[in-house]
PDB file of C-alpha atoms in Angstrom:
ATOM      1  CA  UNK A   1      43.574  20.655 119.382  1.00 45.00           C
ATOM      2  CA  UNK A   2      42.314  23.515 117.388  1.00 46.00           C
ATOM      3  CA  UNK A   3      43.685  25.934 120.151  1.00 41.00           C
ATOM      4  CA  UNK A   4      46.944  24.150 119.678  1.00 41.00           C
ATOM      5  CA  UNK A   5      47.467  24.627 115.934  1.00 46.00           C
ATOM      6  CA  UNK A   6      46.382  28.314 116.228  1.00 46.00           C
ATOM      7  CA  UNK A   7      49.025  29.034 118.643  1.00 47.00           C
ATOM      8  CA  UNK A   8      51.637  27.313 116.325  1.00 46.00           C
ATOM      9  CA  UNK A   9      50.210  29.233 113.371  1.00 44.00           C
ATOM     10  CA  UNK A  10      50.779  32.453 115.845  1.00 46.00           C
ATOM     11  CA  UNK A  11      54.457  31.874 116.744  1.00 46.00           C
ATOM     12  CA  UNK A  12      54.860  30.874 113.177  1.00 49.00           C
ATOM     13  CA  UNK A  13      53.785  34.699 112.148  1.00 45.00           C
ATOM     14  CA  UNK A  14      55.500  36.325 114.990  1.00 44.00           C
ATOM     15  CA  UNK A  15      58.597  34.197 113.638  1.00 52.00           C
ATOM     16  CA  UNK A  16      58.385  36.357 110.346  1.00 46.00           C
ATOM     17  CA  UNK A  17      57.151  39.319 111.493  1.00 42.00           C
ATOM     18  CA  UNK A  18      60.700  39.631 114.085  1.00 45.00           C
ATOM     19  CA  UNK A  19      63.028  37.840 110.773  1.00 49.00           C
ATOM     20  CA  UNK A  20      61.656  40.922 108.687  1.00 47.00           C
ATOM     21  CA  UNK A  21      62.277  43.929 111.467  1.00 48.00           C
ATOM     22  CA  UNK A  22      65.580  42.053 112.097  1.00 50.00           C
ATOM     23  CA  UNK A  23      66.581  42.145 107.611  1.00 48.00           C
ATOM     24  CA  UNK A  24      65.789  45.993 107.969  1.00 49.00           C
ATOM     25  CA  UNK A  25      68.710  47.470 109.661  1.00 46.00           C
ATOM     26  CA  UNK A  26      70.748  45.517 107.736  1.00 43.00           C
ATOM     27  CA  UNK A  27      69.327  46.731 104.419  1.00 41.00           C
ATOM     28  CA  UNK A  28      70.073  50.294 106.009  1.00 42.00           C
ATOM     29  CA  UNK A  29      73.798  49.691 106.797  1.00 42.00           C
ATOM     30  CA  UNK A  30      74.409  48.683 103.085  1.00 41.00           C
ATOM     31  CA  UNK A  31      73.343  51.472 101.567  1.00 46.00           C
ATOM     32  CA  UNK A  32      76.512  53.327 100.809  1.00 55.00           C
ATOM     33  CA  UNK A  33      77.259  57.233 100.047  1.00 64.00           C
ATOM     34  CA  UNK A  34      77.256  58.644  96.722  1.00 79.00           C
ATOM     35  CA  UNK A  35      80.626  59.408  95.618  1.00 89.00           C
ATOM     36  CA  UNK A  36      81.990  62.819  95.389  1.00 94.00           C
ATOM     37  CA  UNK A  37      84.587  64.083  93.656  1.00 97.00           C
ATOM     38  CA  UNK A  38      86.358  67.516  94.332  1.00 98.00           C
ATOM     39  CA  UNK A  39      89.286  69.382  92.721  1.00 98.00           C
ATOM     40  CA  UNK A  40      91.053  71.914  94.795  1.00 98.00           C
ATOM     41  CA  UNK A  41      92.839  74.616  93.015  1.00 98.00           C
ATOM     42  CA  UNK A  42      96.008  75.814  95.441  1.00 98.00           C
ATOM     43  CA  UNK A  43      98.664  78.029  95.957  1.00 97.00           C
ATOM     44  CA  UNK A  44     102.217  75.854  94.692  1.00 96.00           C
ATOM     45  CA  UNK A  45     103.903  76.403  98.060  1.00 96.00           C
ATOM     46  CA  UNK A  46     100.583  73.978  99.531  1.00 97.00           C
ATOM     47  CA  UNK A  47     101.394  70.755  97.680  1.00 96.00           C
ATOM     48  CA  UNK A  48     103.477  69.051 100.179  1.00 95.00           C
ATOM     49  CA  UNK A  49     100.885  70.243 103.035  1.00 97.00           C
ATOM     50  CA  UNK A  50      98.169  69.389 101.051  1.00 98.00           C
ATOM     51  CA  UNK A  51      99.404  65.959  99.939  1.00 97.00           C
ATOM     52  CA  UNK A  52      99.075  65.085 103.648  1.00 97.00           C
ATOM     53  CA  UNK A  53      95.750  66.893 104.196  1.00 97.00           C
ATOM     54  CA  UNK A  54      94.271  64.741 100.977  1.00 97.00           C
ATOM     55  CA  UNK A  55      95.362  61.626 103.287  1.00 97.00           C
ATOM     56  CA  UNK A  56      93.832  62.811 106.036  1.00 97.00           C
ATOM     57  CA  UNK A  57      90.737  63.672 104.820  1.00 97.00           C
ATOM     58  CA  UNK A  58      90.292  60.441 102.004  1.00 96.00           C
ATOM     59  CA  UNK A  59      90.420  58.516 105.824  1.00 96.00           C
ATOM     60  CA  UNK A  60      86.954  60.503 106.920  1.00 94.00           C
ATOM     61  CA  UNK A  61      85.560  60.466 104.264  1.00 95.00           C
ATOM     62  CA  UNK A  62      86.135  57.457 102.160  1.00 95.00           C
ATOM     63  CA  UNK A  63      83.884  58.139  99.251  1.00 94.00           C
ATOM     64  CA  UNK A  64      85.550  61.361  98.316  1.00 96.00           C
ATOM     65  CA  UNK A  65      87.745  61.957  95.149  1.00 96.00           C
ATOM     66  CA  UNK A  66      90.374  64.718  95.647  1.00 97.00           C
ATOM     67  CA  UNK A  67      91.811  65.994  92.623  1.00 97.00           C
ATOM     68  CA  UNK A  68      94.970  68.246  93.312  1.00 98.00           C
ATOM     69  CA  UNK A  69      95.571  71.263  91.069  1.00 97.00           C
ATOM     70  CA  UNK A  70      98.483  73.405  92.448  1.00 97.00           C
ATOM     71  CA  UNK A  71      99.924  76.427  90.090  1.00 96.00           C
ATOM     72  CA  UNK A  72     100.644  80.502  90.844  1.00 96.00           C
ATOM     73  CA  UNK A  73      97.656  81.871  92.737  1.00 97.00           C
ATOM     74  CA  UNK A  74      97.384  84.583  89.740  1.00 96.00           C
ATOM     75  CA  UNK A  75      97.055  81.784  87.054  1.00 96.00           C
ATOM     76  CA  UNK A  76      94.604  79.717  89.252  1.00 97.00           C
ATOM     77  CA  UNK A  77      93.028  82.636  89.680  1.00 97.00           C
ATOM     78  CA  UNK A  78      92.793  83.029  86.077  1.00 97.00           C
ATOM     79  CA  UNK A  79      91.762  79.578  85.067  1.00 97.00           C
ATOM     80  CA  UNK A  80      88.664  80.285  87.434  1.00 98.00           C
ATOM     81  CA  UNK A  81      87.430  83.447  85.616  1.00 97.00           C
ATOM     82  CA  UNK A  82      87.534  81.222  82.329  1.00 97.00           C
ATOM     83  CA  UNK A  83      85.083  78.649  83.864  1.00 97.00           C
ATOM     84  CA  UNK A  84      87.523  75.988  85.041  1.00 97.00           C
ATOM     85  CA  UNK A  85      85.648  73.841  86.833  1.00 97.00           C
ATOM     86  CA  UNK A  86      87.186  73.869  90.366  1.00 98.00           C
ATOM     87  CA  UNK A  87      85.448  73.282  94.195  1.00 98.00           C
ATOM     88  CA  UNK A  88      87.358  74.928  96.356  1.00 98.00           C
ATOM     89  CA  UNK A  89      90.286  77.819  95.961  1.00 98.00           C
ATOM     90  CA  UNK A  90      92.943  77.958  98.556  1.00 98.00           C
ATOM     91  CA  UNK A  91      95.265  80.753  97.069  1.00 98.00           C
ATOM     92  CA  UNK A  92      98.587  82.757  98.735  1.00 97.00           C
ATOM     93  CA  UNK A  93      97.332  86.025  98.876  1.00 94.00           C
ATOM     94  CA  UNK A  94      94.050  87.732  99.623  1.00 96.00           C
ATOM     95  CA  UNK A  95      93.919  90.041  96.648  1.00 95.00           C
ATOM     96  CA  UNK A  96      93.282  86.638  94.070  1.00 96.00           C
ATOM     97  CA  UNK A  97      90.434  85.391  96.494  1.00 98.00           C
ATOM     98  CA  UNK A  98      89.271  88.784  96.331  1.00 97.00           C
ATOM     99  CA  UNK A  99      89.790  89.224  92.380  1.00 96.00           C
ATOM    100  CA  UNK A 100      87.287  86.175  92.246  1.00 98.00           C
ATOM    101  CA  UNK A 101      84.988  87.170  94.926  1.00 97.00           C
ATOM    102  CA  UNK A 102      84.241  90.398  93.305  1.00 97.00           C
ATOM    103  CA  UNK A 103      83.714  88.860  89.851  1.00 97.00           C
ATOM    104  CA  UNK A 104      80.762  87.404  91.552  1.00 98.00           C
ATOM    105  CA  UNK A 105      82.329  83.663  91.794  1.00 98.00           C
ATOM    106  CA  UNK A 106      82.630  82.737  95.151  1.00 98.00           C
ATOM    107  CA  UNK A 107      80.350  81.161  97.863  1.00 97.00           C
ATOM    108  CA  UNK A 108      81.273  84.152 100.215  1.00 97.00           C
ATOM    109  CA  UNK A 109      79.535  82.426 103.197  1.00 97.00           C
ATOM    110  CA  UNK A 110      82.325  80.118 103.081  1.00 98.00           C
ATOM    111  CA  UNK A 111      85.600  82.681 102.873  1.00 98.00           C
ATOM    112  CA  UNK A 112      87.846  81.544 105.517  1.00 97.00           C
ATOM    113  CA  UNK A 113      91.797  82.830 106.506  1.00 98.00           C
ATOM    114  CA  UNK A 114      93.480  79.747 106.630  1.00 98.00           C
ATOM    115  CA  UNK A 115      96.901  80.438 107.168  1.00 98.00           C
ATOM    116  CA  UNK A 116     100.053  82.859 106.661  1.00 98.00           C
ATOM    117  CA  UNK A 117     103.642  82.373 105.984  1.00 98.00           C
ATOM    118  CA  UNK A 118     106.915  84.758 106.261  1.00 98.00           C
ATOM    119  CA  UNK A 119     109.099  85.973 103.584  1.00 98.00           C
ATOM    120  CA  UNK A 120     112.809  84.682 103.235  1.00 98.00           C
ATOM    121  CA  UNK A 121     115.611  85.314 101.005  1.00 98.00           C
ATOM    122  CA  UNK A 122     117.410  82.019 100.411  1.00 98.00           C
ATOM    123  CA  UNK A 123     120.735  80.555  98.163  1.00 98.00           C
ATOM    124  CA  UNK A 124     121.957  77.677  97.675  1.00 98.00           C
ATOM    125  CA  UNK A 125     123.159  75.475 100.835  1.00 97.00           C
ATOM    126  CA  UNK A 126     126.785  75.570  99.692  1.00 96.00           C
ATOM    127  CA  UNK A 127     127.140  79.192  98.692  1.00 96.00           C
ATOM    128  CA  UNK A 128     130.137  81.486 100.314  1.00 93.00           C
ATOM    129  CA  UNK A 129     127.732  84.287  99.726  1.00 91.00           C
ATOM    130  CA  UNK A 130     128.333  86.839 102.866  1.00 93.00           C
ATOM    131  CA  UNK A 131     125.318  88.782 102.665  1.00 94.00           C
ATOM    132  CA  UNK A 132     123.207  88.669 105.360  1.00 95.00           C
ATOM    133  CA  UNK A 133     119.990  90.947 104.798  1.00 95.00           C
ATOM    134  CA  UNK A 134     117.495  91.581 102.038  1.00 98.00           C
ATOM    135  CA  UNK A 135     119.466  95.065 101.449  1.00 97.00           C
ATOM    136  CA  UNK A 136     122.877  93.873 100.931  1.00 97.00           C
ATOM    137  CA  UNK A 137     121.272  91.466  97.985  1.00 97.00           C
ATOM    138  CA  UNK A 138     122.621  95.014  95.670  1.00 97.00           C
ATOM    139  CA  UNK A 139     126.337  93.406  95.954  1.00 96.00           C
ATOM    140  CA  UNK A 140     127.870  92.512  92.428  1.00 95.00           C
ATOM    141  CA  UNK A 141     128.575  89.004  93.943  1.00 93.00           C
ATOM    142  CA  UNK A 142     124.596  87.926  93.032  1.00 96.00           C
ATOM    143  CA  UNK A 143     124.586  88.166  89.749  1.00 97.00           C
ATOM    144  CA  UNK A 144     121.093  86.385  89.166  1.00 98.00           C
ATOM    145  CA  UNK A 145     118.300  86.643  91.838  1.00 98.00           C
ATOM    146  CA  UNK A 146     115.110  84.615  91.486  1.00 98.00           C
ATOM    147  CA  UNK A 147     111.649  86.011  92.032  1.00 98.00           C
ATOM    148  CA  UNK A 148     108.358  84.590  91.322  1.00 97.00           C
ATOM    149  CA  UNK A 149     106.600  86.649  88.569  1.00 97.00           C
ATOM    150  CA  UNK A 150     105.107  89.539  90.765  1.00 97.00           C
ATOM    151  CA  UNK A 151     101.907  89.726  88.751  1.00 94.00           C
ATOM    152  CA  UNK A 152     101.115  86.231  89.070  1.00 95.00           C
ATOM    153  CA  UNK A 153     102.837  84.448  91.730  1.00 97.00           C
ATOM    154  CA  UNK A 154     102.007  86.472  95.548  1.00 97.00           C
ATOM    155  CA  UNK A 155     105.373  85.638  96.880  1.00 97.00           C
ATOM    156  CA  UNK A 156     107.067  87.393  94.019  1.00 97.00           C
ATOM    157  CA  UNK A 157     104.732  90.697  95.110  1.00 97.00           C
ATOM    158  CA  UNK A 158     106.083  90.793  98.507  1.00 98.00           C
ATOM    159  CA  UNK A 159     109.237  90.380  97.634  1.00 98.00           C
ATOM    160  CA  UNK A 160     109.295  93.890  95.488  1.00 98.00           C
ATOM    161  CA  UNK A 161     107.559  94.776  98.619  1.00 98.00           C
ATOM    162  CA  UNK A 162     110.568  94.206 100.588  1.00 98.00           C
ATOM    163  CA  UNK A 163     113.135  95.270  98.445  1.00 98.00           C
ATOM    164  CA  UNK A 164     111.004  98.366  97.673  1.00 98.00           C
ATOM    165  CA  UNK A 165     110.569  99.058 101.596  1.00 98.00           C
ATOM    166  CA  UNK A 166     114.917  98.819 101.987  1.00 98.00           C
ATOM    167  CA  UNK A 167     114.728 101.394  98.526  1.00 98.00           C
ATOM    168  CA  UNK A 168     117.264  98.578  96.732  1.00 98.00           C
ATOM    169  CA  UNK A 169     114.482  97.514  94.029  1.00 97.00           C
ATOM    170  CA  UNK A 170     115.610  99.491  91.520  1.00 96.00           C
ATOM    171  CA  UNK A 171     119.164  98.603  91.793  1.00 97.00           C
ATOM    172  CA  UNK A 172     118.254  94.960  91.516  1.00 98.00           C
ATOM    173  CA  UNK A 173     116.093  94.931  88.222  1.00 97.00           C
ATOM    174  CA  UNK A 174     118.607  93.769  85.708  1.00 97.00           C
ATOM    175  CA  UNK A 175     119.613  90.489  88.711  1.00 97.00           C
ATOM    176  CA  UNK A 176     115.887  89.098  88.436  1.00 98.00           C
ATOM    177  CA  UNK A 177     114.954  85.947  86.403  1.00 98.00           C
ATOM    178  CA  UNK A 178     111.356  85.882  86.909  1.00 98.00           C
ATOM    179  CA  UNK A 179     109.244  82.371  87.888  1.00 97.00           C
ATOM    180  CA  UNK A 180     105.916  80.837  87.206  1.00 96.00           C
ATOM    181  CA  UNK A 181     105.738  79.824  90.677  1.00 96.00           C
ATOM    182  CA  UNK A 182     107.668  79.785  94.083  1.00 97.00           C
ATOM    183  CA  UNK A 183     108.657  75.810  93.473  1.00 96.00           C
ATOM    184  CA  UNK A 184     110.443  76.684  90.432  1.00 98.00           C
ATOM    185  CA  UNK A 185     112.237  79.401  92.240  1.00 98.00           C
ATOM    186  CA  UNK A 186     113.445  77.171  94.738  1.00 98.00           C
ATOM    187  CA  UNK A 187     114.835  74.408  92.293  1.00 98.00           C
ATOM    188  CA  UNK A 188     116.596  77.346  90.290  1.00 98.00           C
ATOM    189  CA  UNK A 189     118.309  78.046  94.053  1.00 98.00           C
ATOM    190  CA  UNK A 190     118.544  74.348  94.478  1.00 98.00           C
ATOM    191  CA  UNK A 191     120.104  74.052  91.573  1.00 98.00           C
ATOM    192  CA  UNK A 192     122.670  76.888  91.644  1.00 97.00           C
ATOM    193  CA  UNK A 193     121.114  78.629  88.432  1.00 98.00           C
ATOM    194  CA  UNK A 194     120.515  81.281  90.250  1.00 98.00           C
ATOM    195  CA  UNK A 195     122.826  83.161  93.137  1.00 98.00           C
ATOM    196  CA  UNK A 196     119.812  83.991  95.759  1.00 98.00           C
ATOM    197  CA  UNK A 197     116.062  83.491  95.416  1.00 98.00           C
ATOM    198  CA  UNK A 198     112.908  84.582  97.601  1.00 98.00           C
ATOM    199  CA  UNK A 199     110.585  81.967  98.403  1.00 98.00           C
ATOM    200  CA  UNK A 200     108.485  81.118 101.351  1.00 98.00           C
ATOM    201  CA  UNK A 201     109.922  79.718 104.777  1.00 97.00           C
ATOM    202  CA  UNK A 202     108.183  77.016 104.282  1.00 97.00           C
ATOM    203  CA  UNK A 203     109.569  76.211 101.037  1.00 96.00           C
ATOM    204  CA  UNK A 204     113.030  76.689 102.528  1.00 97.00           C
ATOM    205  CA  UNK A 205     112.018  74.512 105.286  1.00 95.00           C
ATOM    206  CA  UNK A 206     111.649  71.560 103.280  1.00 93.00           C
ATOM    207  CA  UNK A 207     114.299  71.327 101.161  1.00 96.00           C
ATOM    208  CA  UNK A 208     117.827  70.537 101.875  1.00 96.00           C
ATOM    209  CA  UNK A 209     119.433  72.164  98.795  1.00 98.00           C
ATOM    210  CA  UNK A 210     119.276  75.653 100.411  1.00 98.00           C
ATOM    211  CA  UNK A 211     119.840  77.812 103.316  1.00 97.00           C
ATOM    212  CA  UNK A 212     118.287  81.143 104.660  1.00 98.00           C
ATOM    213  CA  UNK A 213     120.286  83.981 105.091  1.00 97.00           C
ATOM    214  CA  UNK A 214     117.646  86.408 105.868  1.00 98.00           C
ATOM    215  CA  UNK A 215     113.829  86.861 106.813  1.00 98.00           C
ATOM    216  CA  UNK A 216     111.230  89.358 105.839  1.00 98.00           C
ATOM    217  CA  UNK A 217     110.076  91.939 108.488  1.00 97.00           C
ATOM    218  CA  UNK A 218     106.090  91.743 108.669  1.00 96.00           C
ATOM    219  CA  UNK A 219     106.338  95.139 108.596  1.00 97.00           C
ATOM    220  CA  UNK A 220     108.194  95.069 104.668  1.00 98.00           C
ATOM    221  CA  UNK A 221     105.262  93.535 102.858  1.00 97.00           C
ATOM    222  CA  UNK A 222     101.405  93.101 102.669  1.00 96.00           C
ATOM    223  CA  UNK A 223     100.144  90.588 105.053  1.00 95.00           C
ATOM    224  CA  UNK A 224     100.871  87.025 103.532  1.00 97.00           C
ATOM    225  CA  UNK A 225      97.471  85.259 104.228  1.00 97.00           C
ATOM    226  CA  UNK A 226      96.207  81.940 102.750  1.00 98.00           C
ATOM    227  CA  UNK A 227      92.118  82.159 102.339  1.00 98.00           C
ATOM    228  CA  UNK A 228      90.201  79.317 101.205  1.00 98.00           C
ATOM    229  CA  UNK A 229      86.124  79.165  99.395  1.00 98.00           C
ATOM    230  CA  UNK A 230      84.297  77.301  97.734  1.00 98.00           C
ATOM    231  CA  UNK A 231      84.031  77.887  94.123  1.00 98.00           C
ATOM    232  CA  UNK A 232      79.529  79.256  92.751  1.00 98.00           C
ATOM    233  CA  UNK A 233      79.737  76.702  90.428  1.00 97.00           C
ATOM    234  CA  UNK A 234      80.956  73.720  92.672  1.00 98.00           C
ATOM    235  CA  UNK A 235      78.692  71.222  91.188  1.00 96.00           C
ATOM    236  CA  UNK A 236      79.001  69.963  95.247  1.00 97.00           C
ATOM    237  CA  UNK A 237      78.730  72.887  97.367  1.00 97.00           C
ATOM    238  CA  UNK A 238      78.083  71.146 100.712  1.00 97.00           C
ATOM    239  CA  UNK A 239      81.006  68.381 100.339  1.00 97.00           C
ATOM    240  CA  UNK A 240      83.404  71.608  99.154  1.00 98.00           C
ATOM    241  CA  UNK A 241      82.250  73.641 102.155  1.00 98.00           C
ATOM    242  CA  UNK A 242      82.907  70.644 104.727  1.00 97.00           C
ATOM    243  CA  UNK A 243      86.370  70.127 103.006  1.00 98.00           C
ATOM    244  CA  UNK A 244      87.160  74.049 103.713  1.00 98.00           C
ATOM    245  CA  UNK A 245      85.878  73.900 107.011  1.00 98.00           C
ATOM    246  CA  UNK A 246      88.454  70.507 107.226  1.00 98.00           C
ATOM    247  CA  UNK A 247      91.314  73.199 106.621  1.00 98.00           C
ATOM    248  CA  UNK A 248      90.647  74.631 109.884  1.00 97.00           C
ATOM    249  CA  UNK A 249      90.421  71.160 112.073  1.00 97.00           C
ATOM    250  CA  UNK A 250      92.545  69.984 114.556  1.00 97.00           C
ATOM    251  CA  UNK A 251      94.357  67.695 113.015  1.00 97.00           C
ATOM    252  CA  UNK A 252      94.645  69.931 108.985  1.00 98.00           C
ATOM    253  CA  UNK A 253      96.397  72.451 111.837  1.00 97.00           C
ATOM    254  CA  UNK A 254      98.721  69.586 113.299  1.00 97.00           C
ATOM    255  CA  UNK A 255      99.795  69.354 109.472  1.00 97.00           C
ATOM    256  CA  UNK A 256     100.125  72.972 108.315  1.00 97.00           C
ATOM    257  CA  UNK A 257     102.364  73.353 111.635  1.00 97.00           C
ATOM    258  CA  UNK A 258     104.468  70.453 110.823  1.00 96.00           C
ATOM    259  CA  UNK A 259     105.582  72.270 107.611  1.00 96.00           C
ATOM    260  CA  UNK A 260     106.322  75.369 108.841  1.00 96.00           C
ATOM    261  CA  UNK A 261     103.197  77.906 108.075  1.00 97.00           C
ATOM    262  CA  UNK A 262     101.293  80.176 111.115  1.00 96.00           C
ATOM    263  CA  UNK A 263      97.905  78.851 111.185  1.00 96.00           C
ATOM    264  CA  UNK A 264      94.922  81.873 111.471  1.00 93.00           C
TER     265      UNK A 264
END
């Protein structure tokens, strides 16, 4: 009898001995991530790209914030140097990244090339305009040409690049309505309140209100190249770093092909 209630006493432990091991992977599969939010400071001509990568990436990793912030590399740029508090820095042009990465304010182990882009010189879709190159933009029939603000916005850069390489820029000067980005020299094209604009192919690409007439030798302007980094004083460094090294997947390629940019 005795032997009998020790052995129920036995398989009564055992009982809660396996009911406690079997609570403890349970208590291990709710415990969730801590939250992480990240703003991303990039070039204007990224926003439709980048509205797709956001989706993308929210799917992977769930308990990430993304918070958008898309202006003219330059002013970006800018923003950074006055302690904006910003993650990761996708700009159009090497010489910002490199503005901030000599100022001491990048991560450098995480500098990546993302992507590059060509040079186009657009109007709008139903112009009778019969020029047909970048050097014929000196006939009196464009009247205003819109460029983003060279010292600010890359794409307006290369495009005194171009016009400087066919010797037309200073025939041009008193055409140009200067930009605060290339998205607002697009709607002016768009719009028809200007005669011919230079913008990105990708820009072009995705809207319908224009139509290119020309595109940009590589050899007619400084290599257009799209780095990424994370920001020093990313108050997440490691979830910033995984979201740049995101940029270069498989599937942030699949989307940076779709609309129209080279991918490095």
């Amino acid at each position: 009898m005795k032997l009998l209630k020790k052995g129920i006493v036995l398989i009564a432990l055992l009982s809660i001995v396996f009911a406690l091991a079997g609570c403890q992977p349970a208590a291990k599969e709710e415990a969730k991530s801590e939250p992480v939010a990240l703003t991303i400071s990039a070039a204007a001509s990224l926003k439709d790209a980048m509205a797709e990568i956001q989706t993308l990436y929210l799917k992977e990793e769930p308990d990430t914030t993304l918070t958008l912030n898309f202006g003219s590399s330059g002013s970006l740029a800018q923003q950074i140097q006055q302690g904006a508090e910003v993650d990761v820095f996708m700009p159009a042009s090497s010489k910002d990244m490199t503005t901030l990465k000599d100022a001491g304010l990048l991560n450098d182990d995480t500098l990546k090339n993302i992507l590059g882009n060509e040079v186009v010189l657009i109007v709008p879709k139903d112009s009778q305009s019969a020029i047909t190159d970048f050097a014929q933009i000196v006939d009196p029939a464009i009247t205003k040409l819109g460029l983003g603000e060279p010292t600010s916005v890359p794409v307006g850069q290369y495009a005194v690049d171009v016009f400087t390489y066919y010797n037309v820029m200073d025939q041009i000067t008193e055409k140009i309505v200067y930009g605060k980005d290339v998205k607002e020299v697009l709607t002016w094209v768009e719009t028809g309140n200007v005669d011919a604009g230079v913008v990105y192919s990708t820009d072009a690409k995705a809207s319908t209100g224009v139509k290119v007439i020309a595109t940009a030798p590589a050899a007619s302007h400084k290599a257009i190249v799209y780095p990424a980094a994370v920001i020093k004083a990313s108050k997440n460094p490691e979830p910033a770093a995984a979201f740049v090294d995101f940029l270069s997947s498989d599937a942030a390629k699949a989307v940076f092909d779709k609309y129209g940019f080279t991918t490095l």
